[in-house]
Tab-separated table of C-alpha atoms in Angstrom:
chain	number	residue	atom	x	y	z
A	866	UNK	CA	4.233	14.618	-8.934
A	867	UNK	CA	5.873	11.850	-7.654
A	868	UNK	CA	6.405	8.005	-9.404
A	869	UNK	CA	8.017	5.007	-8.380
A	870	UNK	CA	9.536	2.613	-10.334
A	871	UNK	CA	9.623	-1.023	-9.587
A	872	UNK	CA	12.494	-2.467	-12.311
A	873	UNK	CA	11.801	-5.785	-11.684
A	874	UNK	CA	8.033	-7.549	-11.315
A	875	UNK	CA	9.592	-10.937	-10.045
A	876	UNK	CA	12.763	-11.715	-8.483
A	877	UNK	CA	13.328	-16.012	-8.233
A	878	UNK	CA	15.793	-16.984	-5.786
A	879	UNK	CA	17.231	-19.920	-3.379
A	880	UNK	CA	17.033	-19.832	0.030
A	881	UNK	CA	20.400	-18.613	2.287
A	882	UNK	CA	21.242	-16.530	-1.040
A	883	UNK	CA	21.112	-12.624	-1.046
A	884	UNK	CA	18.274	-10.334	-2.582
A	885	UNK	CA	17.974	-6.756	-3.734
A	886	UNK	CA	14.590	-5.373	-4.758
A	887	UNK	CA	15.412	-2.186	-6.820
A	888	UNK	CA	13.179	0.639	-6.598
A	889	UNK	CA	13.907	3.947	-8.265
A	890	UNK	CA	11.247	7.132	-7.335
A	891	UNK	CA	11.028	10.516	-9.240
A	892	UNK	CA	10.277	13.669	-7.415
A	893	UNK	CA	11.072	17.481	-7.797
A	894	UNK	CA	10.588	17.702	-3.696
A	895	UNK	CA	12.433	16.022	-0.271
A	896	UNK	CA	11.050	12.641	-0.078
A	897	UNK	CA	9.918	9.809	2.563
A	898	UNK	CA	10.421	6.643	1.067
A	899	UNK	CA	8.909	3.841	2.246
A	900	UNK	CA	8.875	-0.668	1.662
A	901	UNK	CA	6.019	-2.558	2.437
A	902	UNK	CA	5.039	-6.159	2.324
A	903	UNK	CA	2.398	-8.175	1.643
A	904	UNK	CA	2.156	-12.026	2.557
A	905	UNK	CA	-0.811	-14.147	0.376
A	906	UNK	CA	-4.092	-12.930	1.041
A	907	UNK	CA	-2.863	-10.511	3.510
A	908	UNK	CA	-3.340	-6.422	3.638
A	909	UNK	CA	0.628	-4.727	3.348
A	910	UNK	CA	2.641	-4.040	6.244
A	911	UNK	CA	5.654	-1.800	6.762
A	912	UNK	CA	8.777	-3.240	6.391
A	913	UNK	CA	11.059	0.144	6.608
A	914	UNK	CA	11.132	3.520	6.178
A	915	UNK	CA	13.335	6.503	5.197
A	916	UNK	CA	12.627	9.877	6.760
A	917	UNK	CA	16.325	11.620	7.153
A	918	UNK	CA	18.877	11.268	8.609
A	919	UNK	CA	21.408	7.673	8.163
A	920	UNK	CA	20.756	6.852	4.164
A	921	UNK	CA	20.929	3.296	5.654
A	922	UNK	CA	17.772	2.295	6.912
A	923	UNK	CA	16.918	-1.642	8.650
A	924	UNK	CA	13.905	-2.757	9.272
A	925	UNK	CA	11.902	-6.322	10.327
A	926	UNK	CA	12.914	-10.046	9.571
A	927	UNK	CA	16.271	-8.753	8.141
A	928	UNK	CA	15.519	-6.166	5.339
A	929	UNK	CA	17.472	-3.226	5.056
A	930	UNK	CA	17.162	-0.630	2.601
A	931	UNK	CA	19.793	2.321	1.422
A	932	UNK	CA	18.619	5.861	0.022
A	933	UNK	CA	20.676	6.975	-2.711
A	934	UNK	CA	19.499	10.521	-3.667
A	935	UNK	CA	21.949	10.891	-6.559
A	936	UNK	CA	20.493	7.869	-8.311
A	937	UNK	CA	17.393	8.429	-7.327
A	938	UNK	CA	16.608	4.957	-5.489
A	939	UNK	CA	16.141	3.379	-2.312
A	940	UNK	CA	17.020	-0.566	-2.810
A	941	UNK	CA	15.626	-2.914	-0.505
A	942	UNK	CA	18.342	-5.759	0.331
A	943	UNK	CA	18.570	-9.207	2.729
A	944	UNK	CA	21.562	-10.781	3.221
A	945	UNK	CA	20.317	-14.057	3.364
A	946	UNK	CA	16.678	-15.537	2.390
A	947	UNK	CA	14.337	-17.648	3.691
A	948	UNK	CA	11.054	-19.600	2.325
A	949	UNK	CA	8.833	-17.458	4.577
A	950	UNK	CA	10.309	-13.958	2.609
A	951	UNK	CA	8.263	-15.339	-0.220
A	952	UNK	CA	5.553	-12.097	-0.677
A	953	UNK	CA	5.369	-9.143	-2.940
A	954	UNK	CA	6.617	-6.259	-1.711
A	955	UNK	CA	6.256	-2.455	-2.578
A	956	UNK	CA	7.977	0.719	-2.613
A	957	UNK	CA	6.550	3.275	-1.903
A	958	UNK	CA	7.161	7.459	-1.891
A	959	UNK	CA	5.348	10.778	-0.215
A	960	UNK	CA	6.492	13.919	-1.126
A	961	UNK	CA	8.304	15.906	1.984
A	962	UNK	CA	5.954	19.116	1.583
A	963	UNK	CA	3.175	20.670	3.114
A	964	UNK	CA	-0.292	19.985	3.165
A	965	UNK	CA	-1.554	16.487	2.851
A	966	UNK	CA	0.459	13.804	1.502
A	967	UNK	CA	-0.246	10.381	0.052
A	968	UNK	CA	1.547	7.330	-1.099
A	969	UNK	CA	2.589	6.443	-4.156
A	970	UNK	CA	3.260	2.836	-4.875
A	971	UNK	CA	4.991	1.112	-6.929
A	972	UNK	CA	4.318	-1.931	-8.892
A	973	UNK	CA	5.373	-4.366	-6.556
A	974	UNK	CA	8.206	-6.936	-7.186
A	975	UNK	CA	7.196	-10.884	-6.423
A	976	UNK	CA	9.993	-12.596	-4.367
A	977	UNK	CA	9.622	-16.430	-4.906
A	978	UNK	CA	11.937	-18.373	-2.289
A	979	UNK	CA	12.726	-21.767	-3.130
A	980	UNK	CA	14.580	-24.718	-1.332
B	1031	UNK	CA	-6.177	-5.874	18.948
B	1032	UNK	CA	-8.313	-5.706	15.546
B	1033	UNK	CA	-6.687	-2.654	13.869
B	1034	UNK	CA	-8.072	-2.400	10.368
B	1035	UNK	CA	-11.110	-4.268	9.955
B	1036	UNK	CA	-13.112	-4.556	6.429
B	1037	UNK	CA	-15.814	-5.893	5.016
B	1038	UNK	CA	-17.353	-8.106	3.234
B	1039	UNK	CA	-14.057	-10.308	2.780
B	1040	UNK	CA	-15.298	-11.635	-0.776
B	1041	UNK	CA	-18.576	-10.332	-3.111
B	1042	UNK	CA	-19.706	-11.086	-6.301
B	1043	UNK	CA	-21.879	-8.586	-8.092
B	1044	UNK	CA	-23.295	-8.026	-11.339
B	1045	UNK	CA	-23.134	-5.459	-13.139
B	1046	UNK	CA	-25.001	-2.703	-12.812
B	1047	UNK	CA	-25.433	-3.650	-9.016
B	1048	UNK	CA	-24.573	-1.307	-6.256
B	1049	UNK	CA	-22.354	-2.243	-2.657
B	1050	UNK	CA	-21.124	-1.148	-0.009
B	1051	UNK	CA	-17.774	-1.853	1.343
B	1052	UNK	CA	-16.772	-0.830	5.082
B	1053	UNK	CA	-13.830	-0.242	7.018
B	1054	UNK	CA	-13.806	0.143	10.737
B	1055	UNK	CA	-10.303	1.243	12.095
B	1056	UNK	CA	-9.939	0.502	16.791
B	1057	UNK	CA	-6.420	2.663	16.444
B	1058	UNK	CA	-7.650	6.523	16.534
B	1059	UNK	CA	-6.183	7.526	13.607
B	1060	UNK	CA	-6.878	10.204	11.873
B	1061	UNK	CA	-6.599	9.356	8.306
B	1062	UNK	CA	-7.919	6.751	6.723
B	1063	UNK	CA	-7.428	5.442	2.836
B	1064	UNK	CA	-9.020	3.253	0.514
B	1065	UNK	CA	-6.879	1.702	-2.684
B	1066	UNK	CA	-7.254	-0.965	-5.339
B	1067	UNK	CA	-5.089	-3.214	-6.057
B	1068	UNK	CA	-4.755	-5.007	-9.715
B	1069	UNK	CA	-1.681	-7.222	-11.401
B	1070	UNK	CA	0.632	-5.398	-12.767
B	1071	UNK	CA	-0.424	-2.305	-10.995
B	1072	UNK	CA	0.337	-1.763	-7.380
B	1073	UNK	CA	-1.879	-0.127	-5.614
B	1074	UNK	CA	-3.688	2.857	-6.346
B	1075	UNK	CA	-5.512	5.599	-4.462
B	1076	UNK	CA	-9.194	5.935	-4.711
B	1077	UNK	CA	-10.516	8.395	-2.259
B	1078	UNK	CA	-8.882	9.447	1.564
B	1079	UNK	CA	-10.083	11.385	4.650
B	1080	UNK	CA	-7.404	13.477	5.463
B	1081	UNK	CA	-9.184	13.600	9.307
B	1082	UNK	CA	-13.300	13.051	10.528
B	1083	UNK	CA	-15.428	15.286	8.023
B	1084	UNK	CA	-12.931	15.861	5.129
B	1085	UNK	CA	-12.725	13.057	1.991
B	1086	UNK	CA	-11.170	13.867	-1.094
B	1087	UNK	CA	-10.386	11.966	-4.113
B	1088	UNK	CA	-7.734	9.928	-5.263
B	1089	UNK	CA	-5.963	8.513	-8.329
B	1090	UNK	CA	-8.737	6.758	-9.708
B	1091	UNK	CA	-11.890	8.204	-8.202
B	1092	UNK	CA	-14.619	7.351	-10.993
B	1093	UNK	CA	-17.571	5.436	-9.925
B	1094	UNK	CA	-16.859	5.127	-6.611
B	1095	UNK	CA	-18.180	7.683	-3.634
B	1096	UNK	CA	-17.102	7.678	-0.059
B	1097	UNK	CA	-18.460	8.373	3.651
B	1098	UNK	CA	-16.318	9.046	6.640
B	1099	UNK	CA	-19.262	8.350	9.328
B	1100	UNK	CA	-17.074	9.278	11.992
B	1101	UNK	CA	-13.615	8.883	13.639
B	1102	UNK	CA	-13.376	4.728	13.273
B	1103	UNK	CA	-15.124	4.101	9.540
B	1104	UNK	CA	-14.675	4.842	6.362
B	1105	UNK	CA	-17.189	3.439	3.645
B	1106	UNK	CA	-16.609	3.076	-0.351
B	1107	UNK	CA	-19.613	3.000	-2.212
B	1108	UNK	CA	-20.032	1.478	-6.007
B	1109	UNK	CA	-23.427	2.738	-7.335
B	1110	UNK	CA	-23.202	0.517	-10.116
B	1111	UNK	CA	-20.648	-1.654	-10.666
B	1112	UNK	CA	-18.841	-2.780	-13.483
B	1113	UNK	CA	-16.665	-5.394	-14.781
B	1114	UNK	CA	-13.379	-2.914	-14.786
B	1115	UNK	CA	-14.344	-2.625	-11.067
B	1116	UNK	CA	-13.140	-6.100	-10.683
B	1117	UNK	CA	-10.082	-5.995	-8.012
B	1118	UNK	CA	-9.035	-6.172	-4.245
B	1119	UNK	CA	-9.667	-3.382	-2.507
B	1120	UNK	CA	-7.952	-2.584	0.438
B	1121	UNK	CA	-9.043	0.352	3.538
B	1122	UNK	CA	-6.032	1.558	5.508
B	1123	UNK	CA	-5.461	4.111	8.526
B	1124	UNK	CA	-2.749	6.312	9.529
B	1125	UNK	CA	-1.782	8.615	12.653
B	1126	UNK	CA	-1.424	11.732	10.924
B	1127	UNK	CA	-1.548	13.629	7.435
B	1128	UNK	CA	1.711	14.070	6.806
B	1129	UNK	CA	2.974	10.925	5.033
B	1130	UNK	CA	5.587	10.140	7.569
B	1131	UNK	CA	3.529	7.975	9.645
B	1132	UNK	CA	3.170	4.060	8.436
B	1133	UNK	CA	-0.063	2.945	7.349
B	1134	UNK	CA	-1.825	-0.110	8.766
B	1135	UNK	CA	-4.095	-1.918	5.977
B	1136	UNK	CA	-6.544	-4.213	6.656
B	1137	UNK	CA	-6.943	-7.634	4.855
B	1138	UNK	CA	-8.622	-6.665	1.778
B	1139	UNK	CA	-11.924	-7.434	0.003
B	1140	UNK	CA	-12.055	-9.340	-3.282
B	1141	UNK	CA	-14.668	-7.986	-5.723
B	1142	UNK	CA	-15.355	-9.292	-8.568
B	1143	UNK	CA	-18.304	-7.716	-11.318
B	1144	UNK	CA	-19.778	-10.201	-13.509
């Protein structure tokens, strides 16, 4: 079965500066990987996904996300923050198999944005 | 343009007490989810409907029970609750099975079991 691994639960940093949000999955099978977002009080919403194909994946307001399949992780990373990034956001993985598949989430890392 | 709509938004039971939550999705998907969501611990799965007429459990399945009524809803039942039910729960929809396909959540319902 699948797992995802969120290394870090909060992540404090200024606006304009960079981010990565590590996420590291573990799965015997082809994988979709997956980073969603969720603003206060708000259901998630997809940021990006990886499916095949380019290992370098962008998505809304910026993110952008690279699949590493020898280490096992899928990074999410902004080149430059903003106050309204503040949210926790998840990574997520489905297995690539047959049948039904579900996600798995992570832990969720809180980004905190500040002036 | 509603997409995933749930409710009640907020609900305070004791315990012991039974609710219902509902989801209503306008998007003709196919699948439909429901998770929890507690600090610390992501979110995880409770029961899905894979399509109309098919539910199956979850992660954490116990002391809950499901009802796909058709297409568009998706109910979770708690027959009675209890304080370790205490979360946010969360319905979502997809297009297909498959996992490829993003899921679209709806805004959550905060439930807390005094």
């Amino acid at each position: 079965a699948q797992s995802v691994t969120q290394l870090d639960s909060q992540v404090p940093v200024f606006e304009e500066a960079p981010v990565e949000l590590r996420c590291n999955y573990s799965s015997s099978v082809s994988v979709y990987l997956f980073w969603y977002v969720q603003y206060p009080n708000q259901g998630l919403q997809l940021l990006l996904k990886y499916l095949s194909g380019s290992t370098l994946v962008k998505g809304i307001n910026g993110f952008e996300a690279e699949f590493n399949k020898s280490q096992t992780s899928f990074h999410l990373r902004k080149p430059s923050v903003h106050i309204s990034d503040t949210a926790e956001y998840f990574c997520a993985v489905s297995d690539g198999g047959r049948g039904f598949q579900k996600l798995v989430f992570g832990t969720g890392t809180r980004l905190l944005v500040s002036p | 343009n509603a997409g995933v709509t749930q409710t009640p938004k907020f609900q305070v039971l004791k315990t012991g007490q039974s609710m219902t939550l509902q989801c209503a999705q306008d998007m003709n998907h196919n699948s439909m989810y429901w998770y929890r969501q507690d600090p610390g611990m992501g979110l995880r799965l409770i029961y899905y409907s894979a399509s109309e007429g098919t539910t199956d459990k979850g992660e954490v399945p116990n002391g809950y029970n499901v009802s796909r009524l058709n297409k568009r809803e998706f109910s979770l039942r708690l027959e009675s609750a209890a304080p370790s039910q205490t979360s946010v729960y969360f319905c979502a929809s997809s297009v297909s099975r498959t996992g490829t396909g993003e899921l679209f959540f709806g805004e959550g319902s905060r439930l807390t079991v005094l």
